[in-house]
PDB file of C-alpha atoms in Angstrom:
ATOM      1  CA  MET A   8      20.224 -92.783 141.470  1.00 58.00           C
ATOM      2  CA  THR A   9      18.852 -90.974 138.398  1.00 61.00           C
ATOM      3  CA  THR A  10      20.428 -87.802 137.107  1.00 72.00           C
ATOM      4  CA  LYS A  11      18.794 -85.089 135.091  1.00 79.00           C
ATOM      5  CA  PRO A  12      18.925 -84.800 131.095  1.00 81.00           C
ATOM      6  CA  TRP A  13      20.660 -82.104 129.567  1.00 88.00           C
ATOM      7  CA  THR A  14      18.457 -79.731 128.052  1.00 93.00           C
ATOM      8  CA  LEU A  15      19.320 -77.345 125.475  1.00 93.00           C
ATOM      9  CA  GLY A  16      19.113 -73.998 127.400  1.00 95.00           C
ATOM     10  CA  ALA A  17      21.922 -75.460 130.317  1.00 94.00           C
ATOM     11  CA  ILE A  18      23.838 -76.931 127.666  1.00 93.00           C
ATOM     12  CA  ARG A  19      23.952 -72.530 125.904  1.00 94.00           C
ATOM     13  CA  ASP A  20      23.699 -70.652 129.676  1.00 94.00           C
ATOM     14  CA  MET A  21      27.110 -73.501 130.617  1.00 93.00           C
ATOM     15  CA  ASN A  22      29.093 -71.942 127.455  1.00 93.00           C
ATOM     16  CA  LEU A  23      29.727 -75.486 126.901  1.00 94.00           C
ATOM     17  CA  GLN A  24      29.823 -76.998 123.010  1.00 92.00           C
ATOM     18  CA  LEU A  25      28.124 -80.386 122.195  1.00 89.00           C
ATOM     19  CA  GLU A  26      29.838 -82.421 119.926  1.00 90.00           C
ATOM     20  CA  ALA A  27      29.681 -85.967 118.453  1.00 89.00           C
ATOM     21  CA  ALA A  28      31.988 -88.158 116.852  1.00 92.00           C
ATOM     22  CA  CYS A  29      31.807 -92.041 115.142  1.00 94.00           C
ATOM     23  CA  ALA A  30      32.740 -94.749 117.568  1.00 91.00           C
ATOM     24  CA  GLU A  31      34.302 -96.729 114.978  1.00 94.00           C
ATOM     25  CA  PRO A  32      38.117 -96.296 115.355  1.00 92.00           C
ATOM     26  CA  GLY A  33      40.083 -95.333 112.131  1.00 93.00           C
ATOM     27  CA  CYS A  34      37.164 -92.845 110.643  1.00 96.00           C
ATOM     28  CA  GLY A  35      37.412 -89.680 111.960  1.00 93.00           C
ATOM     29  CA  TRP A  36      33.621 -88.540 111.223  1.00 94.00           C
ATOM     30  CA  PHE A  37      33.555 -85.267 114.250  1.00 93.00           C
ATOM     31  CA  THR A  38      31.089 -82.945 114.264  1.00 89.00           C
ATOM     32  CA  THR A  39      30.434 -79.539 116.561  1.00 90.00           C
ATOM     33  CA  TYR A  40      26.692 -78.276 116.570  1.00 89.00           C
ATOM     34  CA  ASP A  41      25.178 -74.728 116.429  1.00 93.00           C
ATOM     35  CA  ILE A  42      23.937 -75.019 120.251  1.00 94.00           C
ATOM     36  CA  ASP A  43      21.903 -71.181 119.371  1.00 95.00           C
ATOM     37  CA  LYS A  44      20.335 -72.336 116.213  1.00 95.00           C
ATOM     38  CA  MET A  45      19.005 -75.684 118.342  1.00 93.00           C
ATOM     39  CA  VAL A  46      17.507 -73.759 120.351  1.00 95.00           C
ATOM     40  CA  SER A  47      15.837 -71.229 118.048  1.00 96.00           C
ATOM     41  CA  GLU A  48      14.479 -74.833 116.094  1.00 95.00           C
ATOM     42  CA  PHE A  49      13.742 -77.024 118.887  1.00 94.00           C
ATOM     43  CA  GLY A  50      13.346 -74.348 122.330  1.00 96.00           C
ATOM     44  CA  ALA A  51      15.732 -73.990 125.430  1.00 96.00           C
ATOM     45  CA  ASP A  52      13.952 -76.871 127.310  1.00 96.00           C
ATOM     46  CA  CYS A  53      15.031 -79.539 124.864  1.00 93.00           C
ATOM     47  CA  GLU A  54      16.472 -82.593 126.788  1.00 89.00           C
ATOM     48  CA  LEU A  55      19.378 -84.439 125.234  1.00 83.00           C
ATOM     49  CA  PRO A  56      18.507 -88.000 125.256  1.00 74.00           C
ATOM     50  CA  THR A  57      20.556 -89.874 127.958  1.00 67.00           C
ATOM     51  CA  ASP A  58      22.298 -91.763 124.890  1.00 64.00           C
ATOM     52  CA  ALA A  59      22.769 -90.919 120.747  1.00 58.00           C
ATOM     53  CA  GLY A  60      19.179 -92.665 119.946  1.00 64.00           C
ATOM     54  CA  GLY A  61      20.369 -95.294 117.504  1.00 68.00           C
ATOM     55  CA  LEU A  62      21.778 -92.444 115.414  1.00 77.00           C
ATOM     56  CA  THR A  63      24.858 -94.195 113.170  1.00 84.00           C
ATOM     57  CA  CYS A  64      27.678 -92.186 111.349  1.00 87.00           C
ATOM     58  CA  GLY A  65      27.195 -91.524 107.893  1.00 84.00           C
ATOM     59  CA  GLN A  66      30.735 -91.892 106.764  1.00 91.00           C
ATOM     60  CA  CYS A  67      31.055 -95.739 108.135  1.00 94.00           C
ATOM     61  CA  GLY A  68      27.287 -97.137 109.851  1.00 91.00           C
ATOM     62  CA  ALA A  69      29.081 -97.422 113.282  1.00 93.00           C
ATOM     63  CA  PRO A  70      27.424 -95.667 115.991  1.00 90.00           C
ATOM     64  CA  VAL A  71      27.875 -92.159 117.101  1.00 89.00           C
ATOM     65  CA  ASP A  72      28.967 -91.024 120.244  1.00 88.00           C
ATOM     66  CA  PHE A  73      27.540 -87.407 121.586  1.00 83.00           C
ATOM     67  CA  GLY A  74      29.579 -85.298 124.524  1.00 86.00           C
ATOM     68  CA  LEU A  75      29.621 -82.200 126.621  1.00 87.00           C
ATOM     69  CA  ALA A  76      33.168 -79.454 125.955  1.00 89.00           C
ATOM     70  CA  ALA A  77      33.661 -76.531 127.841  1.00 88.00           C
ATOM     71  CA  LYS A  78      34.592 -73.599 125.264  1.00 78.00           C
ATOM     72  CA  ALA A  79      36.749 -70.021 125.261  1.00 67.00           C
ATOM     73  CA  LYS A  80      34.495 -67.598 127.728  1.00 61.00           C
ATOM     74  CA  ARG A  81      33.022 -64.757 125.913  1.00 59.00           C
ATOM     75  CA  ALA A  82      34.585 -61.981 126.328  1.00 57.00           C
ATOM     76  CA  ALA A  83      32.952 -59.063 128.352  1.00 54.00           C
ATOM     77  CA  ALA A  84      31.098 -56.878 126.353  1.00 55.00           C
ATOM     78  CA  GLY A  85      31.758 -53.120 126.872  1.00 53.00           C
TER      79      GLY A  85
END
């Protein structure tokens, strides 16, 4: 069974955040991406790679792991 890749628009619409962290124990590098900025730059239909695409940590050179996390619900406008 194949799964459909996540798109930036789907991540935004589901109020999720995209995070990346160094896979090397003890390194501690971590970042949260600005999805709205990424949608503006790459488009809502831009698909995330199914792996880190060979990206490495800028601090230690180890592979980088990506993940999605739930964000706090936005307050209703009004």
